[in-house]
Amino acid sequence: RLGIAYSPGGSEKTVIRAGFGMFYNDLAQGGWATAFQAVNGGTNSSPPSYIDPRYKTPYNTHATGGVQHAFNEHWTVSADYTHEQGNHGYRAYAFPEFNLYKSDNRSSYNSLMLRVQGNVSRRFSLTAHYTLAKAQTWGCLLGELFDYVNGVCDPLKPFGPGDYGPSGEDVRHRFVLAGTLHIPGGFELTTLTQAESARPYTVTNQDNSGRISVNNKPTSLDEFRGTPYIQMDLRVSRPI
């Protein structure tokens, strides 16, 4: 990992940051535990399983860049961009005669986060975050960023049309608002509000072997969206 920070000028009110890192995945996750179990025996009814000899250790690269500015002693604002690229992720190829586990999946995540923090008054502080993001991966019925995918729909066309789409973590918009109010008597009133756009999902056919078709047109990975999510929490506390 490498990170740098620079403050231009002499006011020290603005800071520019950048960072880069490479992170290798734990083989106990990402579906490989299932692959190792299958290769080492599986069940009596299961076809033989193999791991591609060209297997590569999964890893992802992480790059960030951002700027933070203090308007005064009470208010700061920042903007940060993040890019993550997943490489050599796990995928299962189900051939009629055998199962083959390969490390050829790829995924990506890009986001822009805006943040404002400050004191509205002597007793009231406020923090607001907004994130615009896009996460994509290859998969058949299930796609998770840098992690598990169930496999490919057609082992002869592993990068076929419709197999690339949003991952399960593709939350396009997310907003968080947090505030703390100090009220008489030594009490603290804290609130946290979270709102995010709908997450994607895949609709499968009756036997769960593939994606459904709509008007005779096959659907793609995670083409559908659920419902937006909103949560509000309120807490009152006082030191004893």
Short mmCIF file of C-alpha atoms in Angstrom, two decimals:
data_model
loop_
_atom_site.label_atom_id
_atom_site.label_comp_id
_atom_site.label_asym_id
_atom_site.label_seq_id
_atom_site.Cartn_x
_atom_site.Cartn_y
_atom_site.Cartn_z
CA ARG A 1 0.00 0.00 0.00
CA LEU A 2 1.13 3.55 -0.75
CA GLY A 3 -0.50 6.80 0.30
CA ILE A 4 0.42 10.47 -0.02
CA ALA A 5 -1.05 13.72 1.29
CA TYR A 6 -0.23 17.28 0.22
CA SER A 7 -1.44 20.66 1.47
CA PRO A 8 -0.94 23.41 -1.13
CA GLY A 9 -0.27 26.99 -0.09
CA GLY A 10 0.37 28.20 3.43
CA SER A 11 -3.15 28.19 4.88
CA GLU A 12 -3.20 24.43 5.55
CA LYS A 13 -6.97 24.50 5.03
CA THR A 14 -6.87 22.25 1.95
CA VAL A 15 -5.45 18.72 1.78
CA ILE A 16 -5.08 16.56 -1.35
CA ARG A 17 -4.79 12.80 -0.78
CA ALA A 18 -4.10 9.79 -3.01
CA GLY A 19 -3.47 6.12 -2.37
CA PHE A 20 -2.93 2.79 -4.08
CA GLY A 21 -2.87 -0.79 -2.82
CA MET A 22 -3.04 -4.45 -3.88
CA PHE A 23 -4.92 -6.91 -1.68
CA TYR A 24 -4.93 -10.69 -2.04
CA ASN A 25 -8.05 -12.68 -1.22
CA ASP A 26 -8.41 -15.35 1.45
CA LEU A 27 -8.96 -18.72 -0.26
CA ALA A 28 -11.32 -19.75 2.54
CA GLN A 29 -13.80 -17.36 0.91
CA GLY A 30 -14.79 -16.61 -2.65
CA GLY A 31 -16.19 -20.10 -3.27
CA TRP A 32 -12.84 -21.87 -3.20
CA ALA A 33 -13.70 -23.85 -0.05
CA THR A 34 -16.48 -25.51 -2.05
CA ALA A 35 -14.08 -26.14 -4.94
CA PHE A 36 -11.46 -27.80 -2.71
CA GLN A 37 -14.11 -30.01 -1.09
CA ALA A 38 -15.41 -31.09 -4.50
CA VAL A 39 -11.93 -31.87 -5.81
CA ASN A 40 -11.13 -33.92 -2.71
CA GLY A 41 -14.10 -36.25 -3.02
CA GLY A 42 -17.46 -34.54 -3.11
CA THR A 43 -20.42 -36.92 -2.96
CA ASN A 44 -20.96 -40.31 -4.58
CA SER A 45 -23.43 -38.84 -7.06
CA SER A 46 -21.41 -35.77 -8.00
CA PRO A 47 -19.30 -35.65 -11.19
CA PRO A 48 -15.52 -35.40 -10.84
CA SER A 49 -14.15 -31.92 -10.17
CA TYR A 50 -10.88 -30.28 -11.14
CA ILE A 51 -9.08 -26.99 -10.57
CA ASP A 52 -7.64 -25.29 -13.63
CA PRO A 53 -3.81 -25.69 -13.52
CA ARG A 54 -3.56 -22.06 -14.70
CA TYR A 55 -5.13 -20.95 -11.43
CA LYS A 56 -4.10 -17.51 -10.16
CA THR A 57 -4.43 -16.16 -6.62
CA PRO A 58 -7.36 -13.70 -6.56
CA TYR A 59 -6.49 -10.09 -5.78
CA ASN A 60 -7.87 -6.60 -6.22
CA THR A 61 -6.27 -3.23 -6.80
CA HIS A 62 -7.53 -0.23 -4.88
CA ALA A 63 -6.91 3.39 -5.92
CA THR A 64 -8.24 6.53 -4.26
CA GLY A 65 -7.94 10.26 -4.75
CA GLY A 66 -9.60 13.10 -2.91
CA VAL A 67 -9.52 16.62 -1.56
CA GLN A 68 -10.62 18.03 1.81
CA HIS A 69 -11.12 21.71 2.66
CA ALA A 70 -11.82 23.46 5.95
CA PHE A 71 -13.92 26.60 5.53
CA ASN A 72 -13.31 27.55 9.16
CA GLU A 73 -12.86 25.85 12.53
CA HIS A 74 -16.43 24.55 12.41
CA TRP A 75 -17.07 23.25 8.86
CA THR A 76 -15.18 20.92 6.50
CA VAL A 77 -16.08 19.43 3.13
CA SER A 78 -14.43 16.61 1.19
CA ALA A 79 -14.74 14.70 -2.07
CA ASP A 80 -13.13 11.29 -2.68
CA TYR A 81 -13.03 8.99 -5.71
CA THR A 82 -12.42 5.24 -5.33
CA HIS A 83 -11.68 2.62 -7.97
CA GLU A 84 -11.35 -1.08 -7.19
CA GLN A 85 -10.58 -3.76 -9.75
CA GLY A 86 -11.03 -7.44 -8.91
CA ASN A 87 -8.81 -9.93 -10.77
CA HIS A 88 -8.70 -13.74 -11.00
CA GLY A 89 -11.93 -14.25 -9.10
CA TYR A 90 -13.48 -17.69 -8.64
CA ARG A 91 -15.93 -19.20 -11.16
CA ALA A 92 -17.31 -22.70 -11.59
CA TYR A 93 -17.71 -24.33 -15.03
CA ALA A 94 -20.31 -27.10 -14.97
CA PHE A 95 -19.64 -29.42 -17.93
CA PRO A 96 -21.83 -32.53 -18.35
CA GLU A 97 -18.92 -34.86 -17.54
CA PHE A 98 -17.11 -32.84 -14.85
CA ASN A 99 -16.86 -29.54 -12.97
CA LEU A 100 -13.95 -27.18 -13.56
CA TYR A 101 -13.01 -24.37 -11.19
CA LYS A 102 -11.15 -21.42 -12.70
CA SER A 103 -9.86 -18.03 -11.57
CA ASP A 104 -10.91 -15.95 -14.56
CA ASN A 105 -13.57 -13.68 -13.11
CA ARG A 106 -13.19 -9.90 -13.10
CA SER A 107 -15.12 -7.18 -11.32
CA SER A 108 -14.98 -3.43 -10.78
CA TYR A 109 -16.20 -0.81 -8.32
CA ASN A 110 -16.20 2.97 -8.83
CA SER A 111 -17.54 5.55 -6.41
CA LEU A 112 -17.59 9.24 -5.63
CA MET A 113 -18.19 10.18 -1.98
CA LEU A 114 -19.09 13.70 -0.85
CA ARG A 115 -18.93 14.59 2.83
CA VAL A 116 -19.85 17.65 4.90
CA GLN A 117 -19.15 17.89 8.62
CA GLY A 118 -19.52 20.73 11.06
CA ASN A 119 -21.10 22.34 14.07
CA VAL A 120 -24.44 24.00 13.38
CA SER A 121 -24.28 25.57 16.84
CA ARG A 122 -22.43 25.08 20.11
CA ARG A 123 -24.78 22.22 21.00
CA PHE A 124 -25.53 20.67 17.61
CA SER A 125 -23.06 18.87 15.27
CA LEU A 126 -23.92 17.37 11.89
CA THR A 127 -22.32 14.99 9.38
CA ALA A 128 -23.70 14.21 5.91
CA HIS A 129 -22.38 11.65 3.38
CA TYR A 130 -23.50 11.00 -0.20
CA THR A 131 -22.03 8.20 -2.34
CA LEU A 132 -22.58 7.64 -6.05
CA ALA A 133 -21.28 4.19 -6.98
CA LYS A 134 -21.31 1.47 -9.62
CA ALA A 135 -20.26 -2.16 -9.06
CA GLN A 136 -20.11 -4.76 -11.86
CA THR A 137 -18.97 -8.34 -12.27
CA TRP A 138 -19.32 -11.48 -14.41
CA GLY A 139 -21.72 -14.19 -13.26
CA CYS A 140 -24.66 -16.39 -14.17
CA LEU A 141 -27.24 -16.30 -11.39
CA LEU A 142 -25.31 -14.60 -8.59
CA GLY A 143 -22.59 -11.99 -8.68
CA GLU A 144 -20.77 -10.55 -5.68
CA LEU A 145 -17.99 -8.02 -5.90
CA PHE A 146 -14.48 -9.51 -5.43
CA ASP A 147 -16.14 -12.58 -3.97
CA TYR A 148 -18.39 -15.51 -4.77
CA VAL A 149 -20.18 -16.07 -8.07
CA ASN A 150 -22.05 -19.28 -8.71
CA GLY A 151 -20.44 -19.92 -12.11
CA VAL A 152 -21.08 -19.48 -15.80
CA CYS A 153 -24.33 -20.13 -17.65
CA ASP A 154 -22.63 -21.69 -20.67
CA PRO A 155 -19.15 -23.17 -20.05
CA LEU A 156 -18.46 -22.91 -23.80
CA LYS A 157 -19.25 -19.17 -23.73
CA PRO A 158 -18.07 -18.03 -20.27
CA PHE A 159 -18.17 -14.34 -21.21
CA GLY A 160 -21.46 -14.44 -23.08
CA PRO A 161 -24.02 -11.68 -23.55
CA GLY A 162 -25.92 -10.89 -20.38
CA ASP A 163 -23.34 -12.49 -18.08
CA TYR A 164 -21.84 -9.12 -17.14
CA GLY A 165 -23.87 -6.80 -14.99
CA PRO A 166 -24.37 -5.20 -11.58
CA SER A 167 -23.03 -7.08 -8.59
CA GLY A 168 -25.03 -7.62 -5.43
CA GLU A 169 -23.29 -4.60 -3.89
CA ASP A 170 -24.33 -2.23 -6.67
CA VAL A 171 -25.97 0.49 -4.57
CA ARG A 172 -26.08 3.38 -7.00
CA HIS A 173 -27.03 6.08 -4.48
CA ARG A 174 -26.46 6.12 -0.71
CA PHE A 175 -27.05 8.98 1.74
CA VAL A 176 -26.20 9.06 5.45
CA LEU A 177 -27.08 11.87 7.85
CA ALA A 178 -25.88 11.84 11.46
CA GLY A 179 -26.32 14.48 14.15
CA THR A 180 -25.74 14.96 17.86
CA LEU A 181 -27.63 17.46 20.01
CA HIS A 182 -26.51 18.28 23.54
CA ILE A 183 -29.61 19.11 25.58
CA PRO A 184 -29.93 20.41 29.14
CA GLY A 185 -29.37 17.98 31.97
CA GLY A 186 -26.29 16.42 30.39
CA PHE A 187 -28.31 14.42 27.85
CA GLU A 188 -27.22 13.69 24.27
CA LEU A 189 -29.76 13.17 21.50
CA THR A 190 -28.19 11.30 18.57
CA THR A 191 -29.83 10.51 15.25
CA LEU A 192 -28.67 8.42 12.28
CA THR A 193 -30.56 8.26 8.98
CA GLN A 194 -29.52 5.99 6.10
CA ALA A 195 -31.12 5.83 2.66
CA GLU A 196 -29.97 3.88 -0.37
CA SER A 197 -31.31 3.02 -3.80
CA ALA A 198 -32.60 -0.45 -4.63
CA ARG A 199 -30.12 -3.32 -4.92
CA PRO A 200 -30.13 -5.60 -8.01
CA TYR A 201 -31.18 -9.23 -8.20
CA THR A 202 -31.60 -12.02 -10.77
CA VAL A 203 -34.85 -13.86 -11.48
CA THR A 204 -34.22 -17.52 -12.29
CA ASN A 205 -36.28 -20.16 -14.08
CA GLN A 206 -38.26 -22.86 -12.26
CA ASP A 207 -35.37 -25.29 -11.72
CA ASN A 208 -32.90 -22.49 -10.92
CA SER A 209 -30.65 -23.50 -13.82
CA GLY A 210 -30.69 -20.18 -15.67
CA ARG A 211 -32.20 -16.73 -15.96
CA ILE A 212 -35.76 -16.16 -17.10
CA SER A 213 -36.75 -14.65 -20.44
CA VAL A 214 -39.15 -11.73 -20.83
CA ASN A 215 -41.03 -11.54 -24.17
CA ASN A 216 -38.72 -14.30 -25.47
CA LYS A 217 -35.66 -12.18 -24.66
CA PRO A 218 -33.20 -13.61 -22.10
CA THR A 219 -32.61 -11.36 -19.11
CA SER A 220 -29.11 -10.43 -17.94
CA LEU A 221 -27.29 -10.77 -14.63
CA ASP A 222 -28.96 -8.79 -11.83
CA GLU A 223 -31.19 -6.96 -14.29
CA PHE A 224 -34.00 -6.37 -11.79
CA ARG A 225 -34.06 -4.06 -8.80
CA GLY A 226 -35.71 -4.41 -5.42
CA THR A 227 -37.01 -1.54 -3.30
CA PRO A 228 -35.08 1.41 -1.86
CA TYR A 229 -34.00 1.12 1.77
CA ILE A 230 -34.44 3.77 4.47
CA GLN A 231 -33.57 3.43 8.14
CA MET A 232 -33.79 6.01 10.94
CA ASP A 233 -32.36 5.56 14.43
CA LEU A 234 -32.71 7.79 17.48
CA ARG A 235 -30.83 7.46 20.76
CA VAL A 236 -30.94 9.40 24.03
CA SER A 237 -28.02 8.95 26.42
CA ARG A 238 -26.61 10.52 29.56
CA PRO A 239 -23.37 9.77 31.43
CA ILE A 240 -23.93 8.45 34.96
#
